[in-house]
């Protein structure tokens, strides 16, 4: 029943903003401006950091693994099949040296999953910690990047988990918060394999440089909104 509900996408609130957990549906985030701006700019930063754009590492957006759930254990299938990330990345189709896990195709195979939370925090049903633990059980996923920026902008944190190096605690995003990815793991290549010409190794993303302009613009907008509201209050206009 839940699978048909999610796949139909006819509901008013899209499935990307909800999660099925412990027999209930939870709304975990909303498609407001701050959330979407972070997703778009992280996507752009990853493409720029590779050195070859999206010629080798391809963005697949919020794609879920869907029909491939039949090849997974039942409990993992139930957890992952229709779980949608905010963005995802994997090797381009037929990249030399990259071999797909059984029953996956190039559109649904990803080595990096990205989750962004604004109203969605680390803990609780469907939280960022829950999604990290879920994605680490997906074949081929090498990294899970989570970013949490609170709606009031007072919290700005990230967590980069690696299937090789284990998990990490949430860490504040500060100047020189640099993410580092092994190029071969991103491209699903064996150790020592030749990399595509021009592809950076490691792939580095300065996360501070991604989020700080967004925060600056958001703070400016909040100040403008507050000033406008103050003028309306002074004029005795009703709040809207």
PDB file of C-alpha atoms in Angstrom:
ATOM      1  CA  UNK A   1       0.000   0.000   0.000  1.00  0.00           C
ATOM      2  CA  UNK A   2       2.758   2.454   0.918  1.00  0.00           C
ATOM      3  CA  UNK A   3       4.738   1.545  -2.193  1.00  0.00           C
ATOM      4  CA  UNK A   4       1.822   2.394  -4.458  1.00  0.00           C
ATOM      5  CA  UNK A   5       1.221   5.599  -2.542  1.00  0.00           C
ATOM      6  CA  UNK A   6       4.802   6.760  -2.930  1.00  0.00           C
ATOM      7  CA  UNK A   7       5.163   5.755  -6.564  1.00  0.00           C
ATOM      8  CA  UNK A   8       1.939   7.448  -7.635  1.00  0.00           C
ATOM      9  CA  UNK A   9       3.064  10.934  -6.457  1.00  0.00           C
ATOM     10  CA  UNK A  10      -0.538  12.148  -6.691  1.00  0.00           C
ATOM     11  CA  UNK A  11      -0.649  13.308  -3.080  1.00  0.00           C
ATOM     12  CA  UNK A  12      -0.383  17.016  -2.268  1.00  0.00           C
ATOM     13  CA  UNK A  13       2.907  16.542  -0.415  1.00  0.00           C
ATOM     14  CA  UNK A  14       5.511  14.638  -2.435  1.00  0.00           C
ATOM     15  CA  UNK A  15       7.038  11.476  -0.998  1.00  0.00           C
ATOM     16  CA  UNK A  16      10.500  13.021  -0.817  1.00  0.00           C
ATOM     17  CA  UNK A  17       9.312  14.996   2.219  1.00  0.00           C
ATOM     18  CA  UNK A  18       7.910  11.985   4.045  1.00  0.00           C
ATOM     19  CA  UNK A  19       9.156   8.674   5.353  1.00  0.00           C
ATOM     20  CA  UNK A  20       7.480   5.418   6.350  1.00  0.00           C
ATOM     21  CA  UNK A  21       8.814   4.423   9.766  1.00  0.00           C
ATOM     22  CA  UNK A  22       7.470   2.008  12.375  1.00  0.00           C
ATOM     23  CA  UNK A  23       4.146   1.689  10.568  1.00  0.00           C
ATOM     24  CA  UNK A  24       3.509   5.424  10.299  1.00  0.00           C
ATOM     25  CA  UNK A  25       4.169   8.212   7.794  1.00  0.00           C
ATOM     26  CA  UNK A  26       6.251  11.127   9.092  1.00  0.00           C
ATOM     27  CA  UNK A  27       6.726  14.499   7.393  1.00  0.00           C
ATOM     28  CA  UNK A  28      10.471  15.067   7.769  1.00  0.00           C
ATOM     29  CA  UNK A  29      11.128  18.260   5.794  1.00  0.00           C
ATOM     30  CA  UNK A  30       9.611  20.757   3.381  1.00  0.00           C
ATOM     31  CA  UNK A  31      10.620  22.152  -0.014  1.00  0.00           C
ATOM     32  CA  UNK A  32      11.293  25.672   1.219  1.00  0.00           C
ATOM     33  CA  UNK A  33      13.932  27.977  -0.245  1.00  0.00           C
ATOM     34  CA  UNK A  34      16.803  27.321   2.170  1.00  0.00           C
ATOM     35  CA  UNK A  35      16.585  23.554   1.762  1.00  0.00           C
ATOM     36  CA  UNK A  36      16.427  23.650  -2.022  1.00  0.00           C
ATOM     37  CA  UNK A  37      19.234  26.197  -2.363  1.00  0.00           C
ATOM     38  CA  UNK A  38      21.572  23.990  -0.312  1.00  0.00           C
ATOM     39  CA  UNK A  39      20.685  20.952  -2.442  1.00  0.00           C
ATOM     40  CA  UNK A  40      21.288  22.811  -5.716  1.00  0.00           C
ATOM     41  CA  UNK A  41      24.600  24.310  -4.604  1.00  0.00           C
ATOM     42  CA  UNK A  42      25.970  21.053  -3.167  1.00  0.00           C
ATOM     43  CA  UNK A  43      25.103  19.407  -6.470  1.00  0.00           C
ATOM     44  CA  UNK A  44      26.975  22.108  -8.373  1.00  0.00           C
ATOM     45  CA  UNK A  45      29.980  21.974  -6.022  1.00  0.00           C
ATOM     46  CA  UNK A  46      30.367  18.223  -6.471  1.00  0.00           C
ATOM     47  CA  UNK A  47      30.323  18.513 -10.261  1.00  0.00           C
ATOM     48  CA  UNK A  48      32.893  21.313 -10.188  1.00  0.00           C
ATOM     49  CA  UNK A  49      35.153  19.439  -7.759  1.00  0.00           C
ATOM     50  CA  UNK A  50      35.638  16.409  -9.992  1.00  0.00           C
ATOM     51  CA  UNK A  51      37.614  18.339 -12.599  1.00  0.00           C
ATOM     52  CA  UNK A  52      35.562  16.820 -15.422  1.00  0.00           C
ATOM     53  CA  UNK A  53      32.097  18.162 -14.602  1.00  0.00           C
ATOM     54  CA  UNK A  54      29.470  15.448 -14.972  1.00  0.00           C
ATOM     55  CA  UNK A  55      31.339  13.571 -17.697  1.00  0.00           C
ATOM     56  CA  UNK A  56      32.337  10.770 -15.317  1.00  0.00           C
ATOM     57  CA  UNK A  57      30.540  11.277 -11.998  1.00  0.00           C
ATOM     58  CA  UNK A  58      26.851  11.806 -12.738  1.00  0.00           C
ATOM     59  CA  UNK A  59      24.174  13.373 -10.561  1.00  0.00           C
ATOM     60  CA  UNK A  60      20.933  11.398 -10.317  1.00  0.00           C
ATOM     61  CA  UNK A  61      18.976  13.742  -8.078  1.00  0.00           C
ATOM     62  CA  UNK A  62      16.420  12.112  -5.770  1.00  0.00           C
ATOM     63  CA  UNK A  63      16.271   8.774  -7.609  1.00  0.00           C
ATOM     64  CA  UNK A  64      15.361   5.755  -5.486  1.00  0.00           C
ATOM     65  CA  UNK A  65      16.489   2.198  -6.193  1.00  0.00           C
ATOM     66  CA  UNK A  66      12.949   0.969  -6.824  1.00  0.00           C
ATOM     67  CA  UNK A  67      12.662  -2.356  -8.589  1.00  0.00           C
ATOM     68  CA  UNK A  68      16.130  -3.468  -7.513  1.00  0.00           C
ATOM     69  CA  UNK A  69      14.801  -4.037  -4.000  1.00  0.00           C
ATOM     70  CA  UNK A  70      13.978  -7.639  -4.984  1.00  0.00           C
ATOM     71  CA  UNK A  71      17.688  -8.494  -4.905  1.00  0.00           C
ATOM     72  CA  UNK A  72      18.102  -7.297  -1.313  1.00  0.00           C
ATOM     73  CA  UNK A  73      17.216  -9.002   1.968  1.00  0.00           C
ATOM     74  CA  UNK A  74      13.579  -8.347   2.834  1.00  0.00           C
ATOM     75  CA  UNK A  75      14.310  -6.010   5.743  1.00  0.00           C
ATOM     76  CA  UNK A  76      16.836  -3.956   3.773  1.00  0.00           C
ATOM     77  CA  UNK A  77      14.483  -3.857   0.796  1.00  0.00           C
ATOM     78  CA  UNK A  78      11.661  -2.488   2.945  1.00  0.00           C
ATOM     79  CA  UNK A  79      13.998   0.175   4.301  1.00  0.00           C
ATOM     80  CA  UNK A  80      15.609   1.326   1.058  1.00  0.00           C
ATOM     81  CA  UNK A  81      13.400   0.593  -1.926  1.00  0.00           C
ATOM     82  CA  UNK A  82      11.532   3.907  -2.039  1.00  0.00           C
ATOM     83  CA  UNK A  83      13.792   6.046   0.136  1.00  0.00           C
ATOM     84  CA  UNK A  84      14.616   9.236  -1.782  1.00  0.00           C
ATOM     85  CA  UNK A  85      17.827  11.197  -1.105  1.00  0.00           C
ATOM     86  CA  UNK A  86      18.079  14.909  -1.768  1.00  0.00           C
ATOM     87  CA  UNK A  87      20.758  14.205  -4.359  1.00  0.00           C
ATOM     88  CA  UNK A  88      22.936  11.288  -5.368  1.00  0.00           C
ATOM     89  CA  UNK A  89      26.004  10.618  -7.492  1.00  0.00           C
ATOM     90  CA  UNK A  90      27.452   7.621  -9.270  1.00  0.00           C
ATOM     91  CA  UNK A  91      29.671   6.665 -12.224  1.00  0.00           C
ATOM     92  CA  UNK A  92      28.488   7.398 -15.734  1.00  0.00           C
ATOM     93  CA  UNK A  93      27.074   4.587 -17.813  1.00  0.00           C
ATOM     94  CA  UNK A  94      29.665   2.003 -18.876  1.00  0.00           C
ATOM     95  CA  UNK A  95      32.570   3.838 -17.259  1.00  0.00           C
ATOM     96  CA  UNK A  96      35.622   1.727 -18.003  1.00  0.00           C
ATOM     97  CA  UNK A  97      36.495  -0.427 -14.993  1.00  0.00           C
ATOM     98  CA  UNK A  98      33.233   0.133 -13.095  1.00  0.00           C
ATOM     99  CA  UNK A  99      31.041  -2.948 -12.724  1.00  0.00           C
ATOM    100  CA  UNK A 100      27.501  -2.686 -11.409  1.00  0.00           C
ATOM    101  CA  UNK A 101      26.339  -4.731  -8.408  1.00  0.00           C
ATOM    102  CA  UNK A 102      23.918  -7.516  -9.409  1.00  0.00           C
ATOM    103  CA  UNK A 103      20.535  -6.293 -10.726  1.00  0.00           C
ATOM    104  CA  UNK A 104      21.352  -2.588 -10.522  1.00  0.00           C
ATOM    105  CA  UNK A 105      21.383  -0.302 -13.544  1.00  0.00           C
ATOM    106  CA  UNK A 106      23.322   2.896 -14.170  1.00  0.00           C
ATOM    107  CA  UNK A 107      20.353   5.121 -13.375  1.00  0.00           C
ATOM    108  CA  UNK A 108      19.833   3.739  -9.895  1.00  0.00           C
ATOM    109  CA  UNK A 109      23.391   2.907  -8.810  1.00  0.00           C
ATOM    110  CA  UNK A 110      25.038   5.554  -6.639  1.00  0.00           C
ATOM    111  CA  UNK A 111      28.207   5.785  -4.583  1.00  0.00           C
ATOM    112  CA  UNK A 112      27.331   9.044  -2.783  1.00  0.00           C
ATOM    113  CA  UNK A 113      24.000   9.933  -1.186  1.00  0.00           C
ATOM    114  CA  UNK A 114      23.322  13.456   0.088  1.00  0.00           C
ATOM    115  CA  UNK A 115      20.665  14.381   2.643  1.00  0.00           C
ATOM    116  CA  UNK A 116      19.832  17.962   3.642  1.00  0.00           C
ATOM    117  CA  UNK A 117      17.731  18.779   6.686  1.00  0.00           C
ATOM    118  CA  UNK A 118      16.256  22.121   7.722  1.00  0.00           C
ATOM    119  CA  UNK A 119      13.214  21.137   9.760  1.00  0.00           C
ATOM    120  CA  UNK A 120      14.655  17.618   9.732  1.00  0.00           C
ATOM    121  CA  UNK A 121      17.228  17.181  12.523  1.00  0.00           C
ATOM    122  CA  UNK A 122      19.676  14.396  13.368  1.00  0.00           C
ATOM    123  CA  UNK A 123      17.598  12.173  15.637  1.00  0.00           C
ATOM    124  CA  UNK A 124      14.031  10.947  15.709  1.00  0.00           C
ATOM    125  CA  UNK A 125      11.939   8.983  13.187  1.00  0.00           C
ATOM    126  CA  UNK A 126      13.190   9.631   9.671  1.00  0.00           C
ATOM    127  CA  UNK A 127      15.950  11.944  10.902  1.00  0.00           C
ATOM    128  CA  UNK A 128      19.348  12.353   9.276  1.00  0.00           C
ATOM    129  CA  UNK A 129      20.924   9.687  11.498  1.00  0.00           C
ATOM    130  CA  UNK A 130      18.194   7.244  10.445  1.00  0.00           C
ATOM    131  CA  UNK A 131      18.798   7.972   6.758  1.00  0.00           C
ATOM    132  CA  UNK A 132      22.561   7.606   7.146  1.00  0.00           C
ATOM    133  CA  UNK A 133      22.164   4.186   8.733  1.00  0.00           C
ATOM    134  CA  UNK A 134      19.748   3.190   5.973  1.00  0.00           C
ATOM    135  CA  UNK A 135      21.949   4.265   3.055  1.00  0.00           C
ATOM    136  CA  UNK A 136      24.982   2.489   4.472  1.00  0.00           C
ATOM    137  CA  UNK A 137      23.134  -0.788   3.853  1.00  0.00           C
ATOM    138  CA  UNK A 138      22.647  -0.047   0.150  1.00  0.00           C
ATOM    139  CA  UNK A 139      24.989  -1.903  -2.241  1.00  0.00           C
ATOM    140  CA  UNK A 140      27.562   0.422  -3.762  1.00  0.00           C
ATOM    141  CA  UNK A 141      27.047   3.393  -1.458  1.00  0.00           C
ATOM    142  CA  UNK A 142      30.514   4.495  -0.355  1.00  0.00           C
ATOM    143  CA  UNK A 143      29.681   7.854   1.243  1.00  0.00           C
ATOM    144  CA  UNK A 144      26.678   9.494   2.903  1.00  0.00           C
ATOM    145  CA  UNK A 145      26.815  13.269   3.336  1.00  0.00           C
ATOM    146  CA  UNK A 146      24.269  14.885   5.648  1.00  0.00           C
ATOM    147  CA  UNK A 147      23.892  18.637   6.155  1.00  0.00           C
ATOM    148  CA  UNK A 148      21.678  20.215   8.800  1.00  0.00           C
ATOM    149  CA  UNK A 149      20.951  23.945   8.757  1.00  0.00           C
ATOM    150  CA  UNK A 150      18.206  24.967  11.159  1.00  0.00           C
ATOM    151  CA  UNK A 151      15.430  27.255   9.956  1.00  0.00           C
ATOM    152  CA  UNK A 152      16.623  29.983  12.347  1.00  0.00           C
ATOM    153  CA  UNK A 153      20.195  29.572  10.953  1.00  0.00           C
ATOM    154  CA  UNK A 154      21.636  29.031  14.442  1.00  0.00           C
ATOM    155  CA  UNK A 155      22.731  25.462  13.668  1.00  0.00           C
ATOM    156  CA  UNK A 156      24.914  24.634  10.674  1.00  0.00           C
ATOM    157  CA  UNK A 157      26.419  21.138  10.777  1.00  0.00           C
ATOM    158  CA  UNK A 158      27.519  18.285   8.539  1.00  0.00           C
ATOM    159  CA  UNK A 159      28.318  14.617   8.822  1.00  0.00           C
ATOM    160  CA  UNK A 160      30.254  12.628   6.195  1.00  0.00           C
ATOM    161  CA  UNK A 161      30.040   8.890   6.701  1.00  0.00           C
ATOM    162  CA  UNK A 162      32.210   6.398   4.863  1.00  0.00           C
ATOM    163  CA  UNK A 163      31.552   2.680   4.595  1.00  0.00           C
ATOM    164  CA  UNK A 164      35.283   2.110   5.106  1.00  0.00           C
ATOM    165  CA  UNK A 165      36.022   4.533   7.918  1.00  0.00           C
ATOM    166  CA  UNK A 166      32.797   4.322   9.891  1.00  0.00           C
ATOM    167  CA  UNK A 167      30.547   7.106  11.044  1.00  0.00           C
ATOM    168  CA  UNK A 168      31.371  10.507  12.467  1.00  0.00           C
ATOM    169  CA  UNK A 169      29.527  12.806  14.862  1.00  0.00           C
ATOM    170  CA  UNK A 170      27.778  15.918  13.517  1.00  0.00           C
ATOM    171  CA  UNK A 171      30.371  18.683  13.138  1.00  0.00           C
ATOM    172  CA  UNK A 172      29.918  22.435  12.806  1.00  0.00           C
ATOM    173  CA  UNK A 173      30.512  23.840   9.323  1.00  0.00           C
ATOM    174  CA  UNK A 174      33.291  26.383   9.770  1.00  0.00           C
ATOM    175  CA  UNK A 175      35.969  27.987   7.620  1.00  0.00           C
ATOM    176  CA  UNK A 176      37.964  25.227   5.911  1.00  0.00           C
ATOM    177  CA  UNK A 177      35.350  22.508   6.463  1.00  0.00           C
ATOM    178  CA  UNK A 178      36.647  20.499   3.503  1.00  0.00           C
ATOM    179  CA  UNK A 179      35.104  17.232   2.359  1.00  0.00           C
ATOM    180  CA  UNK A 180      37.502  14.736   0.793  1.00  0.00           C
ATOM    181  CA  UNK A 181      36.423  11.800  -1.366  1.00  0.00           C
ATOM    182  CA  UNK A 182      38.511   8.984  -2.814  1.00  0.00           C
ATOM    183  CA  UNK A 183      38.090   9.273  -6.589  1.00  0.00           C
ATOM    184  CA  UNK A 184      38.048   5.536  -7.248  1.00  0.00           C
ATOM    185  CA  UNK A 185      35.415   4.920  -4.609  1.00  0.00           C
ATOM    186  CA  UNK A 186      33.199   7.639  -6.117  1.00  0.00           C
ATOM    187  CA  UNK A 187      33.598   6.063  -9.562  1.00  0.00           C
ATOM    188  CA  UNK A 188      33.305   2.483  -8.282  1.00  0.00           C
ATOM    189  CA  UNK A 189      36.741   1.576  -9.610  1.00  0.00           C
ATOM    190  CA  UNK A 190      39.061  -1.007  -8.058  1.00  0.00           C
ATOM    191  CA  UNK A 191      42.145   0.209  -6.154  1.00  0.00           C
ATOM    192  CA  UNK A 192      44.926   1.236  -8.516  1.00  0.00           C
ATOM    193  CA  UNK A 193      42.668   1.452 -11.570  1.00  0.00           C
ATOM    194  CA  UNK A 194      43.322   4.253 -14.032  1.00  0.00           C
ATOM    195  CA  UNK A 195      41.165   7.320 -13.503  1.00  0.00           C
ATOM    196  CA  UNK A 196      39.519   9.192 -16.375  1.00  0.00           C
ATOM    197  CA  UNK A 197      41.763  11.946 -17.716  1.00  0.00           C
ATOM    198  CA  UNK A 198      41.442  15.100 -15.657  1.00  0.00           C
ATOM    199  CA  UNK A 199      39.420  13.548 -12.834  1.00  0.00           C
ATOM    200  CA  UNK A 200      40.685  14.870  -9.509  1.00  0.00           C
ATOM    201  CA  UNK A 201      41.978  12.549  -6.805  1.00  0.00           C
ATOM    202  CA  UNK A 202      41.015  13.170  -4.134  1.00  0.00           C
ATOM    203  CA  UNK A 203      37.832  15.084  -4.904  1.00  0.00           C
ATOM    204  CA  UNK A 204      37.655  17.997  -2.472  1.00  0.00           C
ATOM    205  CA  UNK A 205      34.693  20.243  -1.663  1.00  0.00           C
ATOM    206  CA  UNK A 206      34.982  23.219   0.682  1.00  0.00           C
ATOM    207  CA  UNK A 207      31.593  22.953   2.343  1.00  0.00           C
ATOM    208  CA  UNK A 208      31.969  26.308   4.080  1.00  0.00           C
ATOM    209  CA  UNK A 209      32.296  28.016   0.702  1.00  0.00           C
ATOM    210  CA  UNK A 210      29.091  26.295  -0.387  1.00  0.00           C
ATOM    211  CA  UNK A 211      26.871  27.143   2.572  1.00  0.00           C
ATOM    212  CA  UNK A 212      28.215  30.523   3.764  1.00  0.00           C
ATOM    213  CA  UNK A 213      26.852  32.530   0.790  1.00  0.00           C
ATOM    214  CA  UNK A 214      23.493  30.821   1.307  1.00  0.00           C
ATOM    215  CA  UNK A 215      23.473  31.722   5.003  1.00  0.00           C
ATOM    216  CA  UNK A 216      24.470  35.311   4.245  1.00  0.00           C
ATOM    217  CA  UNK A 217      21.620  35.681   1.762  1.00  0.00           C
ATOM    218  CA  UNK A 218      19.161  34.001   4.142  1.00  0.00           C
ATOM    219  CA  UNK A 219      20.121  36.297   7.023  1.00  0.00           C
ATOM    220  CA  UNK A 220      19.729  39.305   4.757  1.00  0.00           C
ATOM    221  CA  UNK A 221      16.268  38.139   3.726  1.00  0.00           C
ATOM    222  CA  UNK A 222      15.240  37.544   7.340  1.00  0.00           C
ATOM    223  CA  UNK A 223      16.342  41.084   8.233  1.00  0.00           C
ATOM    224  CA  UNK A 224      14.354  42.516   5.311  1.00  0.00           C
ATOM    225  CA  UNK A 225      11.274  40.522   6.279  1.00  0.00           C
ATOM    226  CA  UNK A 226      11.538  41.687   9.877  1.00  0.00           C
ATOM    227  CA  UNK A 227      11.932  45.324   8.804  1.00  0.00           C
ATOM    228  CA  UNK A 228       8.918  45.047   6.514  1.00  0.00           C
ATOM    229  CA  UNK A 229       6.859  43.483   9.285  1.00  0.00           C
ATOM    230  CA  UNK A 230       7.879  46.256  11.683  1.00  0.00           C
ATOM    231  CA  UNK A 231       6.668  48.885   9.208  1.00  0.00           C
ATOM    232  CA  UNK A 232       3.365  47.067   8.768  1.00  0.00           C
ATOM    233  CA  UNK A 233       2.937  46.774  12.540  1.00  0.00           C
ATOM    234  CA  UNK A 234       3.654  50.483  12.960  1.00  0.00           C
ATOM    235  CA  UNK A 235       1.012  51.246  10.349  1.00  0.00           C
ATOM    236  CA  UNK A 236      -1.492  49.028  12.122  1.00  0.00           C
ATOM    237  CA  UNK A 237      -1.793  46.622   9.221  1.00  0.00           C
ATOM    238  CA  UNK A 238      -2.994  43.071   9.980  1.00  0.00           C
ATOM    239  CA  UNK A 239      -0.318  40.366  10.000  1.00  0.00           C
ATOM    240  CA  UNK A 240      -0.367  37.877   7.155  1.00  0.00           C
TER     241      UNK A 240
END
